[in-house]
Tab-separated table of C-alpha atoms and ligand atoms in Angstrom:
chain	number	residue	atom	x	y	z
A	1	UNK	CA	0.000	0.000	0.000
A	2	UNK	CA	1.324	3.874	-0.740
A	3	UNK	CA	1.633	6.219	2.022
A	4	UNK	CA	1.536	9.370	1.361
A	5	UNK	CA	4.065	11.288	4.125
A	6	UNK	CA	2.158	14.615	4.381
A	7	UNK	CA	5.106	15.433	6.613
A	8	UNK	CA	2.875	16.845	9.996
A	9	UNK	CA	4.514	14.277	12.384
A	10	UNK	CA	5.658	16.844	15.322
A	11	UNK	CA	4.542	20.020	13.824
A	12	UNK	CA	2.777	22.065	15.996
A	13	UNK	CA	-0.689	23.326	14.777
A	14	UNK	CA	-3.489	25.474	16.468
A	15	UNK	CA	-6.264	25.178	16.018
A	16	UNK	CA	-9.632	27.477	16.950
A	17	UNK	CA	-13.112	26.469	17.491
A	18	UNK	CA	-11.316	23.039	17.637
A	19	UNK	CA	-14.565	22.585	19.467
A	20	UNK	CA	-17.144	22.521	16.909
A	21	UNK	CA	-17.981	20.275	14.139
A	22	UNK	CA	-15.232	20.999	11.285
A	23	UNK	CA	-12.269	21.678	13.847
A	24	UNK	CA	-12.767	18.466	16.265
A	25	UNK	CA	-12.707	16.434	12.495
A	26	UNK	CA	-9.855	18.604	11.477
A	27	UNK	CA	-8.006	18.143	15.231
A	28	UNK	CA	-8.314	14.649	15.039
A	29	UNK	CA	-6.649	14.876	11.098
A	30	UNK	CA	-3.474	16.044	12.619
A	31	UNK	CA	-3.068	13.984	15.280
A	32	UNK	CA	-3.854	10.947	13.257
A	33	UNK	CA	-0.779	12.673	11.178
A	34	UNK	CA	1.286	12.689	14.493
A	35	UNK	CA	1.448	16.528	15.254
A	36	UNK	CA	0.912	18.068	18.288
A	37	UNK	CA	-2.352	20.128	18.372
A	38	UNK	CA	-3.034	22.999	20.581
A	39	UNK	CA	-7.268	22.782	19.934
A	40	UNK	CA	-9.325	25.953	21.285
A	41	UNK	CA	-12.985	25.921	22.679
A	42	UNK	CA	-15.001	29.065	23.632
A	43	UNK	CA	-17.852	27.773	25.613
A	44	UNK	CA	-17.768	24.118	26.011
A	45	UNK	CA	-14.516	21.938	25.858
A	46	UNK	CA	-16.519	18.888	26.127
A	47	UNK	CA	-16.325	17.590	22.704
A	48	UNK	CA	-12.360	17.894	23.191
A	49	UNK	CA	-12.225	16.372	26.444
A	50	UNK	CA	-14.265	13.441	24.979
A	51	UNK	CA	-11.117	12.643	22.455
A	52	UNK	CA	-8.284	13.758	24.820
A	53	UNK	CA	-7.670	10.018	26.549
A	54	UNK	CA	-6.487	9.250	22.961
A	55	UNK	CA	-4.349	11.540	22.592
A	56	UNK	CA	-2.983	12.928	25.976
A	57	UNK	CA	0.806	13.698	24.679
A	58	UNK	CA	-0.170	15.797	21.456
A	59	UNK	CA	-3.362	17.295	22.128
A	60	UNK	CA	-3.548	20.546	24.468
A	61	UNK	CA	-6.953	22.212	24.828
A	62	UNK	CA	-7.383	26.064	25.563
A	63	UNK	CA	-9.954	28.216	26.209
A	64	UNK	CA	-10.402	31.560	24.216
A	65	UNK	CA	-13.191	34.482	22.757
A	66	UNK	CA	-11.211	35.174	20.293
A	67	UNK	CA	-12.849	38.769	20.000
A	68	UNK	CA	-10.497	39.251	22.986
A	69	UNK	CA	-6.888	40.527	22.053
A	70	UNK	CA	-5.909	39.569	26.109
A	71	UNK	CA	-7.067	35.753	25.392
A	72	UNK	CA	-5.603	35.383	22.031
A	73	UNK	CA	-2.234	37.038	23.250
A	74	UNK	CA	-2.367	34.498	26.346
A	75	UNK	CA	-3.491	31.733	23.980
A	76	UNK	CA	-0.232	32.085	22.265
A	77	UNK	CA	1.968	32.359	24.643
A	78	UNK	CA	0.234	28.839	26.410
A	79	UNK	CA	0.932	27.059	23.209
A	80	UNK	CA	4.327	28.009	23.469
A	81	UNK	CA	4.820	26.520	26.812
A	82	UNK	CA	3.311	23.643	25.622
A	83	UNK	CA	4.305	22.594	22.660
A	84	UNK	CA	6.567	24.767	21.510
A	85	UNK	CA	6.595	26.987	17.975
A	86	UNK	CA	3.302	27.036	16.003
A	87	UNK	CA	3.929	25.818	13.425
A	88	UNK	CA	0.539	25.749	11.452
A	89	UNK	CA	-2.450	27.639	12.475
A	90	UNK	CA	-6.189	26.713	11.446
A	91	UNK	CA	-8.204	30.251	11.952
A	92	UNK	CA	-11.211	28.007	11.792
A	93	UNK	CA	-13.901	29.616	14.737
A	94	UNK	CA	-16.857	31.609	13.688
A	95	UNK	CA	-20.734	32.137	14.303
A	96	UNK	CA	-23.540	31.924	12.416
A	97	UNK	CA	-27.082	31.157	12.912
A	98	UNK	CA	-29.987	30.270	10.870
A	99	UNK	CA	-32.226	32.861	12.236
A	100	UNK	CA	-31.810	35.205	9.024
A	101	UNK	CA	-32.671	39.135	9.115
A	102	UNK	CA	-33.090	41.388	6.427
A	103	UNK	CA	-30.934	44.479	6.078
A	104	UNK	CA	-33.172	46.645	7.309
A	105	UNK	CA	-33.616	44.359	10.825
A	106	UNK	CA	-30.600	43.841	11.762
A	107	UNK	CA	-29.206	45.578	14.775
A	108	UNK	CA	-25.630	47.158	14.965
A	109	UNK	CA	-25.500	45.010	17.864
A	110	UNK	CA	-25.875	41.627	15.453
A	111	UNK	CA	-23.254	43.343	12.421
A	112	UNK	CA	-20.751	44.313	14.979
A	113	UNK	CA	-20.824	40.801	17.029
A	114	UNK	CA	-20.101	38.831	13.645
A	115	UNK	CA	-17.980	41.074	12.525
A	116	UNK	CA	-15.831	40.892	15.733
A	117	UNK	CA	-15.979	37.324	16.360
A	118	UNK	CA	-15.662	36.009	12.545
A	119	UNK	CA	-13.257	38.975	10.650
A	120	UNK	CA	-11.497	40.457	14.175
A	121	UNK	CA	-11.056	37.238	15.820
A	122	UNK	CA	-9.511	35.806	12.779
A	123	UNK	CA	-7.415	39.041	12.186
A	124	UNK	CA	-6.239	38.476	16.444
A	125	UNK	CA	-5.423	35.241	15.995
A	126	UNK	CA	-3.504	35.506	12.726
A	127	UNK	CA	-1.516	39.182	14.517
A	128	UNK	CA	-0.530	36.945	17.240
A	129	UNK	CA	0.581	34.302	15.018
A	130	UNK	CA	2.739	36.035	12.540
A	131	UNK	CA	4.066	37.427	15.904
A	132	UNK	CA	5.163	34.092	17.185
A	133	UNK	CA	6.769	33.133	13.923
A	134	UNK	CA	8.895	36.455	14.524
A	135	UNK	CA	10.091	34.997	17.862
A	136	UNK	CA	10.758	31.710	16.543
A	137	UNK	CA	13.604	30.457	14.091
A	138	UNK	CA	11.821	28.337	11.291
A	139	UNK	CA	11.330	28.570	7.273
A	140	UNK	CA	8.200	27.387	7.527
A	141	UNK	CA	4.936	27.559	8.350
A	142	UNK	CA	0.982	27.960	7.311
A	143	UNK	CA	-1.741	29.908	7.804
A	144	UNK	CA	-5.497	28.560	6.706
A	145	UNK	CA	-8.074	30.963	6.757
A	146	UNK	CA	-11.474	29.505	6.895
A	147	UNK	CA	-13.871	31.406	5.253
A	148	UNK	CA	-17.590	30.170	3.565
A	149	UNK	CA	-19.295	29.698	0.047
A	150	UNK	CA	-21.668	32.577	1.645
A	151	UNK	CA	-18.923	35.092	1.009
A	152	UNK	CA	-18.153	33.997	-2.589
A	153	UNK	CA	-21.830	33.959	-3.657
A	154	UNK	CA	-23.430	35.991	-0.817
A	155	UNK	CA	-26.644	35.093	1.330
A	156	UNK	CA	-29.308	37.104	1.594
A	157	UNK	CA	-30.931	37.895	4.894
A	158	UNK	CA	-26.864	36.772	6.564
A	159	UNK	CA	-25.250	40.353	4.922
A	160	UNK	CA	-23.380	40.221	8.199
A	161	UNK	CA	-22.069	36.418	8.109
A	162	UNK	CA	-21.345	37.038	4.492
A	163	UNK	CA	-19.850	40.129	4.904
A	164	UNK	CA	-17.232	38.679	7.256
A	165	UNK	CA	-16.670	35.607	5.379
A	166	UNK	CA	-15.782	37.726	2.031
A	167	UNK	CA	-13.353	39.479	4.015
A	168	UNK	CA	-10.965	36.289	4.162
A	169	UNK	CA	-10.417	36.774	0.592
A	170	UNK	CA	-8.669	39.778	0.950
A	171	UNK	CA	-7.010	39.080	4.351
A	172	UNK	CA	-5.449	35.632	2.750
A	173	UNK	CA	-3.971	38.077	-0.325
A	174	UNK	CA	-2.737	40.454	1.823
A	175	UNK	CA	-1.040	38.132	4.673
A	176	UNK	CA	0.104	35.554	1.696
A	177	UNK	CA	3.056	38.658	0.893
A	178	UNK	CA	3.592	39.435	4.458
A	179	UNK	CA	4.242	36.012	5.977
A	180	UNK	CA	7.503	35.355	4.380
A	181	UNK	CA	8.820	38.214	6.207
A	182	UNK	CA	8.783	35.924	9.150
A	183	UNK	CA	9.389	32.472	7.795
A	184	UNK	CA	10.751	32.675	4.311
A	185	UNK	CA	8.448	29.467	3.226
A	186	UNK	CA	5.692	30.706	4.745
A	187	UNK	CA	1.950	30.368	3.016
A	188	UNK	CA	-1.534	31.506	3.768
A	189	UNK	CA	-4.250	29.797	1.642
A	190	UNK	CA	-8.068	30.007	1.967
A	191	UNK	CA	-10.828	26.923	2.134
A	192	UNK	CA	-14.059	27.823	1.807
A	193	UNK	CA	-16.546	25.179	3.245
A	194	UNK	CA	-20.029	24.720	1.444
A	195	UNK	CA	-23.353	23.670	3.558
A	196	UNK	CA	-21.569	21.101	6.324
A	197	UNK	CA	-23.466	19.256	9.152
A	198	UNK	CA	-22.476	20.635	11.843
A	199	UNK	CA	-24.056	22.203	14.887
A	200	UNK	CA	-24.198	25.716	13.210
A	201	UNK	CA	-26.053	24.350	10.335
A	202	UNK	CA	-28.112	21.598	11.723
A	203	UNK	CA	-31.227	23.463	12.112
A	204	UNK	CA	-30.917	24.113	8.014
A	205	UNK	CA	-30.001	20.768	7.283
A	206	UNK	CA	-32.804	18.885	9.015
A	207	UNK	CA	-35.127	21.269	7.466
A	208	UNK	CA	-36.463	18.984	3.972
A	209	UNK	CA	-37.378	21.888	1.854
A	210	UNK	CA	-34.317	23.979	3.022
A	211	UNK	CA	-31.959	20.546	1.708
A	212	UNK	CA	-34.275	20.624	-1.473
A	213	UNK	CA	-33.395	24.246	-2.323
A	214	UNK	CA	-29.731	24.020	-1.357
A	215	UNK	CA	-29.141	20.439	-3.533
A	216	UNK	CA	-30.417	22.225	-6.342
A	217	UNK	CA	-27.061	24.180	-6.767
A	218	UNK	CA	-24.491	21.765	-6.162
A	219	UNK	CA	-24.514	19.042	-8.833
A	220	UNK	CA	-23.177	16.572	-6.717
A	221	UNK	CA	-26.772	16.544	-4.830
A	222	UNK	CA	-24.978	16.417	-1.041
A	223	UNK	CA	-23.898	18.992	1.622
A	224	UNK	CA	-20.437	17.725	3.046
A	225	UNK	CA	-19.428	16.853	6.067
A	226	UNK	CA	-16.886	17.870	8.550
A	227	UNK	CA	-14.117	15.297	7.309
A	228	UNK	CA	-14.727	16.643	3.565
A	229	UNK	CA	-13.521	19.884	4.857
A	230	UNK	CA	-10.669	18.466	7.280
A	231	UNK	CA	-8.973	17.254	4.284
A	232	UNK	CA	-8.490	20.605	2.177
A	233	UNK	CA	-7.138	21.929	5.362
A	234	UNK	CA	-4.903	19.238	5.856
A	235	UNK	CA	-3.722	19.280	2.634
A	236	UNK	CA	-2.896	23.046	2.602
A	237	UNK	CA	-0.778	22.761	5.957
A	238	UNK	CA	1.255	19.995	4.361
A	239	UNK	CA	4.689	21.654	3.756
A	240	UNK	CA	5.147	18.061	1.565
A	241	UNK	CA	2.115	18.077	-0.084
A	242	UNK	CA	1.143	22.273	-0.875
A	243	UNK	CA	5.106	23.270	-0.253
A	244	UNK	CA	4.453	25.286	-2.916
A	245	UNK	CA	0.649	26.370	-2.823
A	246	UNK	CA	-0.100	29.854	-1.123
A	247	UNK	CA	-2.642	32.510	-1.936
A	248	UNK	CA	-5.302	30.045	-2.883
A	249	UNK	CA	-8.724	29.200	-2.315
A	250	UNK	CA	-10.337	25.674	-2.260
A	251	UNK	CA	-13.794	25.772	-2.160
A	252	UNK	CA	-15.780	22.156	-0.671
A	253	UNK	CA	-18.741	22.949	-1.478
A	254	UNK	CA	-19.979	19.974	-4.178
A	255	UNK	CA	-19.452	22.279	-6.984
A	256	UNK	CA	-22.079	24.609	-6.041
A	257	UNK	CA	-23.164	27.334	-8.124
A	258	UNK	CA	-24.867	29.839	-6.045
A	259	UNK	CA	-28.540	30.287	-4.837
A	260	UNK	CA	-31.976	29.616	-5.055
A	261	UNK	CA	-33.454	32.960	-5.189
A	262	UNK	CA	-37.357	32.318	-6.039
A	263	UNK	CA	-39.369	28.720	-5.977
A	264	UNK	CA	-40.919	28.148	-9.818
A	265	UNK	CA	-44.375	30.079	-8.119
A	266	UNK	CA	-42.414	33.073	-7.176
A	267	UNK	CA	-41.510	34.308	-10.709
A	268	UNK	CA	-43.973	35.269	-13.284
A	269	UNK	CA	-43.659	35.504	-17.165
A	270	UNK	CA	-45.380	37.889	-19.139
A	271	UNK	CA	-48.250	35.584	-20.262
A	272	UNK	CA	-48.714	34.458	-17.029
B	301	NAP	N1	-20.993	24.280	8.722
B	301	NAP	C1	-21.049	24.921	7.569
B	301	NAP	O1	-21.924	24.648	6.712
B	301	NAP	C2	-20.057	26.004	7.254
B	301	NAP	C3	-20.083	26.542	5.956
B	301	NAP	C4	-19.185	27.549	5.639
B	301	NAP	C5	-18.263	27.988	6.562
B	301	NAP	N2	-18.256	27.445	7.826
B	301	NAP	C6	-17.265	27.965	8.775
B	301	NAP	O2	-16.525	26.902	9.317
B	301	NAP	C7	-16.062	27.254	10.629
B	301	NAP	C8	-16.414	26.163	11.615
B	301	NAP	O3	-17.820	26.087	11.715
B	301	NAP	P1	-18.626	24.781	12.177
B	301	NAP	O4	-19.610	24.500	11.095
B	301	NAP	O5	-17.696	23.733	12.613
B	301	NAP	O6	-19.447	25.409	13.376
B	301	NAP	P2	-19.592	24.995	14.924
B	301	NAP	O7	-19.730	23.533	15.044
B	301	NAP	O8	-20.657	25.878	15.454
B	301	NAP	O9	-18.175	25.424	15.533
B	301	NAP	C9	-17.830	26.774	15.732
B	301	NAP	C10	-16.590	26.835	16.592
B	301	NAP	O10	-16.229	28.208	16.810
B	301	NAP	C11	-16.051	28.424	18.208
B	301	NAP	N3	-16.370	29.813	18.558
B	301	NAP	C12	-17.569	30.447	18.474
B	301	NAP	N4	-17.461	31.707	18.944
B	301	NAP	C13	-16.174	31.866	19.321
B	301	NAP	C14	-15.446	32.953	19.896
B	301	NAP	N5	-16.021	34.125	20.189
B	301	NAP	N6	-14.138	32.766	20.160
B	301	NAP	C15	-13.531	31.590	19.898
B	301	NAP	N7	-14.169	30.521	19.377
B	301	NAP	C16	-15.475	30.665	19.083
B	301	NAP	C17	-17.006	27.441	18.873
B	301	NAP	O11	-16.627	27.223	20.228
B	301	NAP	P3	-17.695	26.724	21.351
B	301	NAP	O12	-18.621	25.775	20.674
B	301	NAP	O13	-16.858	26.094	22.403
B	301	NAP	O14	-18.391	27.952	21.803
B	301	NAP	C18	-16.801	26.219	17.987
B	301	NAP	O15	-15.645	25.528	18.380
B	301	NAP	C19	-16.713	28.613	10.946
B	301	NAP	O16	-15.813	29.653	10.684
B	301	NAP	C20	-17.875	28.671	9.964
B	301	NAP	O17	-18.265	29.991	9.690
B	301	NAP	C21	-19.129	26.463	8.188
């Protein structure tokens, strides 16, 4: 049988919202790879402590709101002690919700909260990573940015989800020049993750005529789930496998093509 060395054994990766659906599958990627994984949790580390017995040498959990520059500053500096370098980190943590407002609905309040958790917090965590590189000796090292097929295509009544998600796009193309300023190898690539069961989306993906709408934009006629996604990331990180991959975007989304805008009795022709 081939195996493919993806080269991860002993790197040190971090990971945020390590908690949630799409980071415990991608935590559990890297240790399976044999790196040592500092995995973050903001209000419940229980799905981490479930795995840690497996993995009590290589897997360090933190707590962090990463719309704190105090916690993600500490965060750093805990890693350190524990593991050393970081070597790889997965900006992964966001909110969302299915509860969808117009423009004209939504409070300040609800902009400035997604905006500070999803496009600040990644900003924090990515300031106080690029910082740690500085303090460290290494040529190399990765930053994924996870960002959402809601700020390639939009999503109307979620201007503030989308809003922050688009914003990865530009913070990948401007961080992709800066990084190798800090570790000459360095790379910062982009996945975008389609509709994914996981507890942010479950309440759209149990709904039947939600999945019915969504299906009929990705040819492939299935959301993904959180392993689909693991992999891209995995893949990016890998010095041996993406060595020479930065400023990209994968998108696992299914090949989707956008959105549903009207059902067949919402838009009327002429003769109609
Ligand atoms: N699922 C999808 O269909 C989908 C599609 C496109 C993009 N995405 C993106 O993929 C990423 C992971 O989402 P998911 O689907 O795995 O959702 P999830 O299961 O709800 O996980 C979200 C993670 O973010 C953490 N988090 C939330 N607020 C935080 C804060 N203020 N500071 C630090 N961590 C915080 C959560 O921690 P606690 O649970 O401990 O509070 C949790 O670990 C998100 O960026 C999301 O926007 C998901």
């Amino acid at each position: 049988m081939l195996v493919v060395d993806t080269g991860l054994a002993e790197k040190h990766v971090l990971i945020t919202g390590a908690s949630g659906g799409i980071g415990l599958e991608t935590a559990l990627m890297f240790l399976s790879e044999g790196a040592k994984v500092t995995g973050t949790y903001n209000r419940s580390a229980e799905p981490l402590e479930k795995i840690k017995s497996g993995w009590s040498d290589s897997l360090a959990i933190t707590k962090v709101d990463q719309s704190s520059e105090d916690e993600v500053r500490i965060l750093f500096e805990k890693a350190n002690q524990t593991f050393g370098r970081v070597d790889i980190l997965v900006a992964n943590a966001g909110i969302g919700s299915y509860a969808g407002k117009s423009i004209q609905e939504m409070t300040l309040h609800q902009w400035e909260n997604t905006l500070t958790v999803n496009l600040t917090g990644s900003f924090l965590c990515a300031k106080y990573f690029f910082a740690n590189l500085e303090k460290f000796s290494g040529e190399s090292a990765s930053l994924i940015l996870v960002g959402s097929t809601s700020g390639l295509f939009g999503a109307p009544w979620y201007v503030d989800y989308s809003a922050s998600k688009a914003a990865m796009h530009g913070m990948m193309m401007s961080l992709k020049n800066e990084i190798v300023h800090v570790a000459p190898k360095g790379r910062v690539n982009l996945v975008n993750p389609g509709w994914t069961m996981t507890r942010m989306t479950e309440e759209a993906l149990t709904d039947r005529d939600m999945v019915k709408r969504i299906l009929q934009t990705i040819p492939m006629r299935k959301t993904a789930v959180p392993e689909d996604i693991a992999g891209a990331i995995l893949y990016l990180a890998s010095d041996k496998l993406a060595g020479h991959v930065s400023g990209q975007t994968i998108t696992v989304a299914g090949g989707m093509e956008g959105r549903v805008l009207f059902t067949q009795g919402e838009v009327d022709l002429p003769n109609d």
